Amino acid sequence: MTEATGTSVVAVTRAEYCVIACAEAWRGEGEVLASPMGLIPSIGARLARLTFSPDLLLTDGEAMLVRPDGTVEGWLPYRQHLALVTGGRRHVMMGASQIDRFGNQNISCIGDWEQPKRQLLGVRGAPVNTLNNPTSYWVPKHSRRVFVEKVDMVCGVGYDRAAAHPDAARYHRIPRVVSDLGVFDFATPDHSMRLASLHPGVTLQEVREATAFELAVPDTVPATREPTAEELRLIREVLDPAGSRAREVGS
Amino acid sequence: MGDKTMTAEEVVSRLESGMTLGIGGWGSRRKPMALVRALLRSDVTNLTVVSYGGPDVGMLAAAGRIRKLVAAFVTLDSIPLEPHYRAAREHGAFELMEVDEAMFMWGLRAAANRLPFLPVRAGIGSDVMRVNPGLRTVTSPYEDGETFVAMPALRMDAALVHVGRADRLGNGQCLGPDPYFDDLFCDAADAAYVSCERIVDTAELTKEAAPQSLLVKRHRVTGVVEAPNGAHFTSCAPDYGRDEAFQRTYATTPWAEFAARFLAGDEQAYQTAVREES
């Protein structure tokens, strides 16, 4: 689609569909902390806060709770942040170096953990996040290297692992995975990953080729929704006027 | 009440090879780098390091001083992957106890409270349990019957932290927006060594800052080191931010060359070399 902004007409970019898809993760979440990791989820969280989810809490990425304009409204050092996680009043969107069909996620290392082929970040807070508050994922480049049959190290707990620990995993929920190609969820009988929407311009074939496991695909796959004119204005003029989003996802 | 001021060299002289050492800060933020540099000048080695890891871990790993690391991550923040830590791991250079960030905090709290463990929901179902076969679970004795990870106390022989201000007695003050876990590190260790940007009179501590900033209490502190710019090149808000240019130099220079250029002399030589670099 195209949208009039001022005198020019600028088509909605892939990065902007990604922002919308990320923002939707926080729709209806109420008065919880939105913890976006990565640029596009950050723009998405602030967009949600400025439009359909005004009660969301946001941080400055450090120890302060801030309004979208930067006004400090609270203090959240790491120690309190970790306590907030276990209290459950949070929805985090993490990155994933690998993710499998049941939503197990890896950011620790590639290869054998004892002596990895490629050391990455470490498990960070993925175990505590996934057992305590809704955890969504953002993957800026959808490929078979990321969407794998089996992750090398389970950092974020997926649905099959959660099912094996029903008491400990009673707060486990993975609302969505957003990639540069589409939106995915686990709304299938066995909680395996399902294609929920395709970003406009992306084909089902493309997604299948970039995914190393069998995706559940409904008979009719909707398109990721269009941004409203106001959302486009906020993204382009208020939240990311420098257009940094295009560096995370090209068109 | 004793004057606990000492030099970084005196701190290191009290450390021994084989010790379990906690290092405060978080990633590339308010790390006690002057104390780490002093450690690198010594022959103390074979360490078990407990850290929310940053360049402290990277440098000790590059210098081959780590026998075992306890961590949830190692990062330079603005450079997500710590190059020396990565290289060490990819060579299988030391043992790793990889736990979640919250498990780590519970481990510190257990140690600070003289408990053998604390129950934590984090870890169940993840491969943290696979890669730490020594981790045990504990079942709630109440009707919920839930099973938790029994996160063992992360007890340390010594803790090294860096704060904004301290008095000569060991009262330490965190002036930045996040105290990280430095007070917990001090409480969880048999001995705690606090370096600071500036030693001030006790009465000065609360003249311009709120009493809540006085997180490190003197009864836990063995030594106080005045080390201006002592967290360099990590951040030390509000005194200074991270030296991003220098951190890039650290991350991109081969270790031997970096060590020869910046770590061959004492702390003063380091700070002079840093000034000449910028």
mmCIF file of N, CA and C in Angstrom, chain B residues 106-224:
data_model
loop_
_atom_site.group_PDB
_atom_site.id
_atom_site.type_symbol
_atom_site.label_atom_id
_atom_site.label_comp_id
_atom_site.label_asym_id
_atom_site.label_seq_id
_atom_site.Cartn_x
_atom_site.Cartn_y
_atom_site.Cartn_z
ATOM 1 N N TRP B 106 20.284 -15.149 42.474
ATOM 2 C CA TRP B 106 19.855 -15.972 43.610
ATOM 3 C C TRP B 106 21.057 -16.638 44.271
ATOM 4 N N GLY B 107 22.043 -17.010 43.457
ATOM 5 C CA GLY B 107 23.258 -17.603 44.009
ATOM 6 C C GLY B 107 23.998 -16.621 44.905
ATOM 7 N N LEU B 108 24.052 -15.361 44.472
ATOM 8 C CA LEU B 108 24.680 -14.324 45.308
ATOM 9 C C LEU B 108 23.879 -14.109 46.583
ATOM 10 N N ARG B 109 22.555 -14.061 46.450
ATOM 11 C CA ARG B 109 21.701 -13.834 47.625
ATOM 12 C C ARG B 109 21.816 -14.989 48.613
ATOM 13 N N ALA B 110 21.867 -16.210 48.092
ATOM 14 C CA ALA B 110 22.025 -17.364 48.986
ATOM 15 C C ALA B 110 23.321 -17.227 49.781
ATOM 16 N N ALA B 111 24.397 -16.880 49.082
ATOM 17 C CA ALA B 111 25.691 -16.739 49.759
ATOM 18 C C ALA B 111 25.645 -15.597 50.770
ATOM 19 N N ALA B 112 25.033 -14.478 50.377
ATOM 20 C CA ALA B 112 24.961 -13.320 51.273
ATOM 21 C C ALA B 112 24.144 -13.639 52.517
ATOM 22 N N ASN B 113 23.183 -14.556 52.381
ATOM 23 C CA ASN B 113 22.320 -14.928 53.506
ATOM 24 C C ASN B 113 22.799 -16.194 54.224
ATOM 25 N N ARG B 114 23.970 -16.673 53.856
ATOM 26 C CA ARG B 114 24.551 -17.890 54.441
ATOM 27 C C ARG B 114 23.612 -19.087 54.316
ATOM 28 N N LEU B 115 22.956 -19.158 53.158
ATOM 29 C CA LEU B 115 22.100 -20.299 52.840
ATOM 30 C C LEU B 115 22.817 -21.186 51.819
ATOM 31 N N PRO B 116 22.599 -22.510 51.869
ATOM 32 C CA PRO B 116 23.264 -23.372 50.888
ATOM 33 C C PRO B 116 22.693 -23.227 49.480
ATOM 34 N N PHE B 117 21.449 -22.807 49.379
ATOM 35 C CA PHE B 117 20.812 -22.644 48.069
ATOM 36 C C PHE B 117 19.580 -21.768 48.239
ATOM 37 N N LEU B 118 19.028 -21.316 47.123
ATOM 38 C CA LEU B 118 17.697 -20.694 47.122
ATOM 39 C C LEU B 118 16.906 -21.292 45.975
ATOM 40 N N PRO B 119 15.602 -21.518 46.178
ATOM 41 C CA PRO B 119 14.795 -22.077 45.092
ATOM 42 C C PRO B 119 14.506 -21.009 44.039
ATOM 43 N N VAL B 120 14.611 -21.415 42.800
ATOM 44 C CA VAL B 120 14.369 -20.472 41.702
ATOM 45 C C VAL B 120 13.697 -21.227 40.557
ATOM 46 N N ARG B 121 12.699 -20.576 39.957
ATOM 47 C CA ARG B 121 11.966 -21.233 38.880
ATOM 48 C C ARG B 121 12.802 -21.278 37.601
ATOM 49 N N ALA B 122 13.663 -20.274 37.428
ATOM 50 C CA ALA B 122 14.468 -20.205 36.204
ATOM 51 C C ALA B 122 15.379 -21.416 36.081
ATOM 52 N N GLY B 123 15.532 -21.900 34.863
ATOM 53 C CA GLY B 123 16.474 -22.982 34.604
ATOM 54 C C GLY B 123 15.783 -24.281 34.246
ATOM 55 N N ILE B 124 14.635 -24.544 34.894
ATOM 56 C CA ILE B 124 13.882 -25.771 34.611
ATOM 57 C C ILE B 124 13.530 -25.798 33.112
ATOM 58 N N GLY B 125 13.744 -26.945 32.495
ATOM 59 C CA GLY B 125 13.377 -27.108 31.081
ATOM 60 C C GLY B 125 14.426 -26.604 30.112
ATOM 61 N N SER B 126 15.373 -25.810 30.595
ATOM 62 C CA SER B 126 16.408 -25.286 29.698
ATOM 63 C C SER B 126 17.650 -26.170 29.764
ATOM 64 N N ASP B 127 18.590 -25.936 28.836
ATOM 65 C CA ASP B 127 19.827 -26.724 28.831
ATOM 66 C C ASP B 127 20.814 -26.275 29.900
ATOM 67 N N VAL B 128 20.446 -25.255 30.687
ATOM 68 C CA VAL B 128 21.270 -24.919 31.851
ATOM 69 C C VAL B 128 21.385 -26.159 32.743
ATOM 70 N N MET B 129 20.319 -26.953 32.799
ATOM 71 C CA MET B 129 20.343 -28.161 33.616
ATOM 72 C C MET B 129 21.246 -29.227 32.982
ATOM 73 N N ARG B 130 21.264 -29.277 31.655
ATOM 74 C CA ARG B 130 22.098 -30.285 30.960
ATOM 75 C C ARG B 130 23.588 -29.974 31.120
ATOM 76 N N VAL B 131 23.943 -28.688 30.998
ATOM 77 C CA VAL B 131 25.375 -28.349 31.014
ATOM 78 C C VAL B 131 25.910 -28.185 32.440
ATOM 79 N N ASN B 132 25.012 -28.223 33.423
ATOM 80 C CA ASN B 132 25.439 -28.191 34.829
ATOM 81 C C ASN B 132 24.869 -29.414 35.554
ATOM 82 N N PRO B 133 25.453 -30.591 35.270
ATOM 83 C CA PRO B 133 24.876 -31.812 35.851
ATOM 84 C C PRO B 133 24.878 -31.801 37.380
ATOM 85 N N GLY B 134 25.652 -30.903 37.976
ATOM 86 C CA GLY B 134 25.672 -30.827 39.436
ATOM 87 C C GLY B 134 24.492 -30.066 40.026
ATOM 88 N N LEU B 135 23.741 -29.359 39.191
ATOM 89 C CA LEU B 135 22.593 -28.600 39.711
ATOM 90 C C LEU B 135 21.497 -29.556 40.171
ATOM 91 N N ARG B 136 20.943 -29.275 41.341
ATOM 92 C CA ARG B 136 19.887 -30.124 41.887
ATOM 93 C C ARG B 136 18.569 -29.353 41.915
ATOM 94 N N THR B 137 17.488 -30.084 42.009
ATOM 95 C CA THR B 137 16.186 -29.435 42.157
ATOM 96 C C THR B 137 15.679 -29.641 43.583
ATOM 97 N N VAL B 138 14.670 -28.864 43.955
ATOM 98 C CA VAL B 138 14.093 -28.978 45.292
ATOM 99 C C VAL B 138 12.575 -28.838 45.132
ATOM 100 N N THR B 139 11.853 -29.641 45.891
ATOM 101 C CA THR B 139 10.396 -29.644 45.758
ATOM 102 C C THR B 139 9.763 -28.915 46.938
ATOM 103 N N SER B 140 8.829 -28.060 46.637
ATOM 104 C CA SER B 140 8.132 -27.308 47.679
ATOM 105 C C SER B 140 7.454 -28.264 48.654
ATOM 106 N N PRO B 141 7.625 -28.036 49.970
ATOM 107 C CA PRO B 141 6.975 -28.904 50.955
ATOM 108 C C PRO B 141 5.498 -28.535 51.165
ATOM 109 N N TYR B 142 5.037 -27.495 50.505
ATOM 110 C CA TYR B 142 3.640 -27.061 50.659
ATOM 111 C C TYR B 142 2.767 -27.718 49.593
ATOM 112 N N GLU B 143 1.477 -27.413 49.641
ATOM 113 C CA GLU B 143 0.551 -28.183 48.803
ATOM 114 C C GLU B 143 0.777 -27.989 47.295
ATOM 115 N N ASP B 144 1.426 -26.869 46.911
ATOM 116 C CA ASP B 144 1.672 -26.655 45.479
ATOM 117 C C ASP B 144 2.610 -27.730 44.920
ATOM 118 N N GLY B 145 3.556 -28.198 45.739
ATOM 119 C CA GLY B 145 4.452 -29.277 45.319
ATOM 120 C C GLY B 145 5.335 -28.960 44.130
ATOM 121 N N GLU B 146 5.526 -27.676 43.852
ATOM 122 C CA GLU B 146 6.305 -27.310 42.662
ATOM 123 C C GLU B 146 7.786 -27.657 42.821
ATOM 124 N N THR B 147 8.403 -27.993 41.694
ATOM 125 C CA THR B 147 9.834 -28.297 41.684
ATOM 126 C C THR B 147 10.611 -27.092 41.172
ATOM 127 N N PHE B 148 11.650 -26.727 41.893
ATOM 128 C CA PHE B 148 12.485 -25.581 41.555
ATOM 129 C C PHE B 148 13.934 -26.015 41.388
ATOM 130 N N VAL B 149 14.719 -25.154 40.741
ATOM 131 C CA VAL B 149 16.164 -25.340 40.780
ATOM 132 C C VAL B 149 16.634 -24.885 42.156
ATOM 133 N N ALA B 150 17.469 -25.710 42.796
ATOM 134 C CA ALA B 150 18.110 -25.298 44.049
ATOM 135 C C ALA B 150 19.422 -24.620 43.664
ATOM 136 N N MET B 151 19.338 -23.308 43.457
ATOM 137 C CA MET B 151 20.537 -22.588 43.007
ATOM 138 C C MET B 151 21.539 -22.526 44.149
ATOM 139 N N PRO B 152 22.721 -23.131 43.973
ATOM 140 C CA PRO B 152 23.684 -23.157 45.079
ATOM 141 C C PRO B 152 24.256 -21.761 45.356
ATOM 142 N N ALA B 153 24.596 -21.529 46.598
ATOM 143 C CA ALA B 153 25.214 -20.260 46.987
ATOM 144 C C ALA B 153 26.499 -20.043 46.195
ATOM 145 N N LEU B 154 26.670 -18.833 45.680
ATOM 146 C CA LEU B 154 27.914 -18.479 45.000
ATOM 147 C C LEU B 154 28.831 -17.797 46.014
ATOM 148 N N ARG B 155 29.399 -18.612 46.864
ATOM 149 C CA ARG B 155 30.272 -18.103 47.922
ATOM 150 C C ARG B 155 31.657 -17.834 47.327
ATOM 151 N N MET B 156 32.249 -16.716 47.709
ATOM 152 C CA MET B 156 33.533 -16.344 47.113
ATOM 153 C C MET B 156 34.589 -16.081 48.179
ATOM 154 N N ASP B 157 35.835 -16.319 47.821
ATOM 155 C CA ASP B 157 36.931 -15.976 48.732
ATOM 156 C C ASP B 157 37.090 -14.454 48.809
ATOM 157 N N ALA B 158 36.938 -13.801 47.663
ATOM 158 C CA ALA B 158 37.105 -12.345 47.654
ATOM 159 C C ALA B 158 36.254 -11.742 46.555
ATOM 160 N N ALA B 159 35.809 -10.502 46.802
ATOM 161 C CA ALA B 159 35.062 -9.755 45.794
ATOM 162 C C ALA B 159 35.825 -8.484 45.464
ATOM 163 N N LEU B 160 35.812 -8.123 44.184
ATOM 164 C CA LEU B 160 36.406 -6.870 43.731
ATOM 165 C C LEU B 160 35.286 -6.032 43.117
ATOM 166 N N VAL B 161 35.089 -4.809 43.624
ATOM 167 C CA VAL B 161 34.069 -3.931 43.039
ATOM 168 C C VAL B 161 34.643 -2.531 42.899
ATOM 169 N N HIS B 162 34.021 -1.740 42.030
ATOM 170 C CA HIS B 162 34.425 -0.341 41.861
ATOM 171 C C HIS B 162 33.196 0.545 41.993
ATOM 172 N N VAL B 163 33.285 1.554 42.858
ATOM 173 C CA VAL B 163 32.145 2.466 43.079
ATOM 174 C C VAL B 163 32.594 3.904 42.907
ATOM 175 N N GLY B 164 31.634 4.815 42.991
ATOM 176 C CA GLY B 164 31.940 6.231 42.776
ATOM 177 C C GLY B 164 32.757 6.836 43.908
ATOM 178 N N ARG B 165 32.254 6.711 45.122
ATOM 179 C CA ARG B 165 32.941 7.289 46.286
ATOM 180 C C ARG B 165 32.986 6.264 47.405
ATOM 181 N N ALA B 166 33.961 6.437 48.281
ATOM 182 C CA ALA B 166 34.024 5.615 49.492
ATOM 183 C C ALA B 166 34.761 6.419 50.542
ATOM 184 N N ASP B 167 34.528 6.080 51.794
ATOM 185 C CA ASP B 167 35.376 6.679 52.832
ATOM 186 C C ASP B 167 36.487 5.689 53.169
ATOM 187 N N ARG B 168 37.375 6.109 54.067
ATOM 188 C CA ARG B 168 38.547 5.284 54.362
ATOM 189 C C ARG B 168 38.196 4.017 55.122
ATOM 190 N N LEU B 169 36.965 3.971 55.639
ATOM 191 C CA LEU B 169 36.552 2.828 56.464
ATOM 192 C C LEU B 169 35.902 1.718 55.643
ATOM 193 N N GLY B 170 35.573 2.058 54.393
ATOM 194 C CA GLY B 170 34.975 1.031 53.544
ATOM 195 C C GLY B 170 33.501 1.226 53.260
ATOM 196 N N ASN B 171 32.947 2.366 53.629
ATOM 197 C CA ASN B 171 31.569 2.672 53.228
ATOM 198 C C ASN B 171 31.590 3.104 51.769
ATOM 199 N N GLY B 172 30.933 2.345 50.927
ATOM 200 C CA GLY B 172 31.008 2.588 49.489
ATOM 201 C C GLY B 172 29.707 3.131 48.938
ATOM 202 N N GLN B 173 29.833 4.040 47.977
ATOM 203 C CA GLN B 173 28.676 4.759 47.445
ATOM 204 C C GLN B 173 28.560 4.568 45.933
ATOM 205 N N CYS B 174 27.367 4.144 45.491
ATOM 206 C CA CYS B 174 27.085 4.012 44.062
ATOM 207 C C CYS B 174 26.293 5.239 43.615
ATOM 208 N N LEU B 175 26.891 6.067 42.803
ATOM 209 C CA LEU B 175 26.241 7.330 42.417
ATOM 210 C C LEU B 175 25.459 7.224 41.106
ATOM 211 N N GLY B 176 25.675 6.199 40.348
ATOM 212 C CA GLY B 176 24.997 6.059 39.064
ATOM 213 C C GLY B 176 23.587 5.533 39.230
ATOM 214 N N PRO B 177 22.848 5.422 38.122
ATOM 215 C CA PRO B 177 21.456 4.971 38.207
ATOM 216 C C PRO B 177 21.306 3.504 38.598
ATOM 217 N N ASP B 178 22.340 2.690 38.377
ATOM 218 C CA ASP B 178 22.192 1.263 38.705
ATOM 219 C C ASP B 178 23.338 0.787 39.594
ATOM 220 N N PRO B 179 23.008 0.280 40.779
ATOM 221 C CA PRO B 179 24.071 -0.243 41.652
ATOM 222 C C PRO B 179 24.585 -1.610 41.204
ATOM 223 N N TYR B 180 23.953 -2.165 40.145
ATOM 224 C CA TYR B 180 24.256 -3.539 39.736
ATOM 225 C C TYR B 180 24.139 -4.443 40.963
ATOM 226 N N PHE B 181 25.150 -5.297 41.220
ATOM 227 C CA PHE B 181 25.002 -6.240 42.336
ATOM 228 C C PHE B 181 26.198 -6.151 43.280
ATOM 229 N N ASP B 182 26.833 -4.982 43.287
ATOM 230 C CA ASP B 182 28.114 -4.862 43.985
ATOM 231 C C ASP B 182 28.000 -5.114 45.488
ATOM 232 N N ASP B 183 26.914 -4.647 46.105
ATOM 233 C CA ASP B 183 26.744 -4.895 47.542
ATOM 234 C C ASP B 183 26.584 -6.391 47.805
ATOM 235 N N LEU B 184 25.864 -7.069 46.914
ATOM 236 C CA LEU B 184 25.684 -8.514 47.069
ATOM 237 C C LEU B 184 27.007 -9.261 46.925
ATOM 238 N N PHE B 185 27.830 -8.835 45.948
ATOM 239 C CA PHE B 185 29.150 -9.451 45.796
ATOM 240 C C PHE B 185 29.941 -9.314 47.094
ATOM 241 N N CYS B 186 29.896 -8.109 47.688
ATOM 242 C CA CYS B 186 30.653 -7.887 48.935
ATOM 243 C C CYS B 186 30.102 -8.768 50.051
ATOM 244 N N ASP B 187 28.773 -8.879 50.133
ATOM 245 C CA ASP B 187 28.153 -9.672 51.197
ATOM 246 C C ASP B 187 28.389 -11.171 51.005
ATOM 247 N N ALA B 188 28.626 -11.580 49.755
ATOM 248 C CA ALA B 188 28.759 -13.010 49.453
ATOM 249 C C ALA B 188 30.207 -13.490 49.526
ATOM 250 N N ALA B 189 31.131 -12.587 49.839
ATOM 251 C CA ALA B 189 32.557 -12.935 49.823
ATOM 252 C C ALA B 189 33.165 -12.859 51.223
ATOM 253 N N ASP B 190 34.214 -13.641 51.448
ATOM 254 C CA ASP B 190 34.915 -13.602 52.735
ATOM 255 C C ASP B 190 35.678 -12.289 52.913
ATOM 256 N N ALA B 191 36.140 -11.741 51.801
ATOM 257 C CA ALA B 191 36.838 -10.451 51.853
ATOM 258 C C ALA B 191 36.366 -9.633 50.660
ATOM 259 N N ALA B 192 36.183 -8.320 50.873
ATOM 260 C CA ALA B 192 35.747 -7.472 49.766
ATOM 261 C C ALA B 192 36.712 -6.301 49.621
ATOM 262 N N TYR B 193 37.100 -6.024 48.392
ATOM 263 C CA TYR B 193 38.003 -4.914 48.104
ATOM 264 C C TYR B 193 37.271 -3.937 47.185
ATOM 265 N N VAL B 194 37.183 -2.691 47.656
ATOM 266 C CA VAL B 194 36.395 -1.681 46.957
ATOM 267 C C VAL B 194 37.339 -0.618 46.417
ATOM 268 N N SER B 195 37.400 -0.504 45.091
ATOM 269 C CA SER B 195 38.098 0.649 44.545
ATOM 270 C C SER B 195 37.064 1.720 44.261
ATOM 271 N N CYS B 196 37.506 2.979 44.229
ATOM 272 C CA CYS B 196 36.559 4.078 44.041
ATOM 273 C C CYS B 196 37.227 5.203 43.269
ATOM 274 N N GLU B 197 36.389 6.034 42.684
ATOM 275 C CA GLU B 197 36.913 7.188 41.960
ATOM 276 C C GLU B 197 37.616 8.144 42.918
ATOM 277 N N ARG B 198 37.019 8.300 44.098
ATOM 278 C CA ARG B 198 37.581 9.267 45.042
ATOM 279 C C ARG B 198 37.248 8.839 46.463
ATOM 280 N N ILE B 199 38.242 8.897 47.340
ATOM 281 C CA ILE B 199 37.997 8.690 48.769
ATOM 282 C C ILE B 199 37.631 10.045 49.367
ATOM 283 N N VAL B 200 36.533 10.080 50.104
ATOM 284 C CA VAL B 200 36.093 11.340 50.718
ATOM 285 C C VAL B 200 35.867 11.104 52.217
ATOM 286 N N ASP B 201 35.769 12.225 52.948
ATOM 287 C CA ASP B 201 35.427 12.108 54.366
ATOM 288 C C ASP B 201 34.024 11.529 54.490
ATOM 289 N N THR B 202 33.798 10.785 55.546
ATOM 290 C CA THR B 202 32.496 10.151 55.748
ATOM 291 C C THR B 202 31.354 11.161 55.631
ATOM 292 N N ALA B 203 31.519 12.326 56.209
ATOM 293 C CA ALA B 203 30.453 13.332 56.197
ATOM 294 C C ALA B 203 30.141 13.835 54.791
ATOM 295 N N GLU B 204 31.133 13.707 53.889
ATOM 296 C CA GLU B 204 30.914 14.171 52.513
ATOM 297 C C GLU B 204 29.949 13.251 51.754
ATOM 298 N N LEU B 205 29.889 11.980 52.181
ATOM 299 C CA LEU B 205 29.138 10.984 51.412
ATOM 300 C C LEU B 205 27.679 11.385 51.213
ATOM 301 N N THR B 206 27.076 11.954 52.247
ATOM 302 C CA THR B 206 25.645 12.268 52.150
ATOM 303 C C THR B 206 25.376 13.753 51.932
ATOM 304 N N LYS B 207 26.424 14.527 51.655
ATOM 305 C CA LYS B 207 26.201 15.962 51.428
ATOM 306 C C LYS B 207 25.431 16.222 50.144
ATOM 307 N N GLU B 208 25.792 15.487 49.088
ATOM 308 C CA GLU B 208 25.140 15.755 47.805
ATOM 309 C C GLU B 208 24.406 14.544 47.235
ATOM 310 N N ALA B 209 24.477 13.425 47.928
ATOM 311 C CA ALA B 209 23.802 12.225 47.399
ATOM 312 C C ALA B 209 22.885 11.637 48.471
ATOM 313 N N ALA B 210 21.853 10.970 48.039
ATOM 314 C CA ALA B 210 20.872 10.382 48.963
ATOM 315 C C ALA B 210 21.488 9.203 49.711
ATOM 316 N N PRO B 211 21.039 8.968 50.943
ATOM 317 C CA PRO B 211 21.611 7.856 51.721
ATOM 318 C C PRO B 211 21.411 6.487 51.062
ATOM 319 N N GLN B 212 20.399 6.371 50.193
ATOM 320 C CA GLN B 212 20.176 5.092 49.496
ATOM 321 C C GLN B 212 21.354 4.722 48.595
ATOM 322 N N SER B 213 22.200 5.699 48.279
ATOM 323 C CA SER B 213 23.362 5.401 47.424
ATOM 324 C C SER B 213 24.480 4.706 48.213
ATOM 325 N N LEU B 214 24.347 4.663 49.542
ATOM 326 C CA LEU B 214 25.391 4.045 50.387
ATOM 327 C C LEU B 214 25.135 2.540 50.502
ATOM 328 N N LEU B 215 25.462 1.823 49.461
ATOM 329 C CA LEU B 215 25.086 0.411 49.381
ATOM 330 C C LEU B 215 26.105 -0.526 50.002
ATOM 331 N N VAL B 216 27.378 -0.175 49.925
ATOM 332 C CA VAL B 216 28.413 -1.059 50.459
ATOM 333 C C VAL B 216 28.739 -0.624 51.882
ATOM 334 N N LYS B 217 28.572 -1.546 52.825
ATOM 335 C CA LYS B 217 28.791 -1.225 54.237
ATOM 336 C C LYS B 217 30.180 -1.679 54.678
ATOM 337 N N ARG B 218 30.769 -0.902 55.543
ATOM 338 C CA ARG B 218 32.181 -1.118 55.898
ATOM 339 C C ARG B 218 32.452 -2.449 56.584
ATOM 340 N N HIS B 219 31.440 -3.027 57.265
ATOM 341 C CA HIS B 219 31.723 -4.275 57.979
ATOM 342 C C HIS B 219 32.046 -5.435 57.040
ATOM 343 N N ARG B 220 31.717 -5.271 55.741
ATOM 344 C CA ARG B 220 32.032 -6.317 54.775
ATOM 345 C C ARG B 220 33.339 -6.044 54.049
ATOM 346 N N VAL B 221 33.911 -4.843 54.258
ATOM 347 C CA VAL B 221 34.995 -4.401 53.376
ATOM 348 C C VAL B 221 36.350 -4.540 54.058
ATOM 349 N N THR B 222 37.279 -5.147 53.333
ATOM 350 C CA THR B 222 38.627 -5.361 53.858
ATOM 351 C C THR B 222 39.590 -4.264 53.420
ATOM 352 N N GLY B 223 39.402 -3.797 52.187
ATOM 353 C CA GLY B 223 40.334 -2.793 51.675
ATOM 354 C C GLY B 223 39.645 -1.786 50.777
ATOM 355 N N VAL B 224 40.129 -0.537 50.828
ATOM 356 C CA VAL B 224 39.608 0.550 49.986
ATOM 357 C C VAL B 224 40.765 1.118 49.167
#
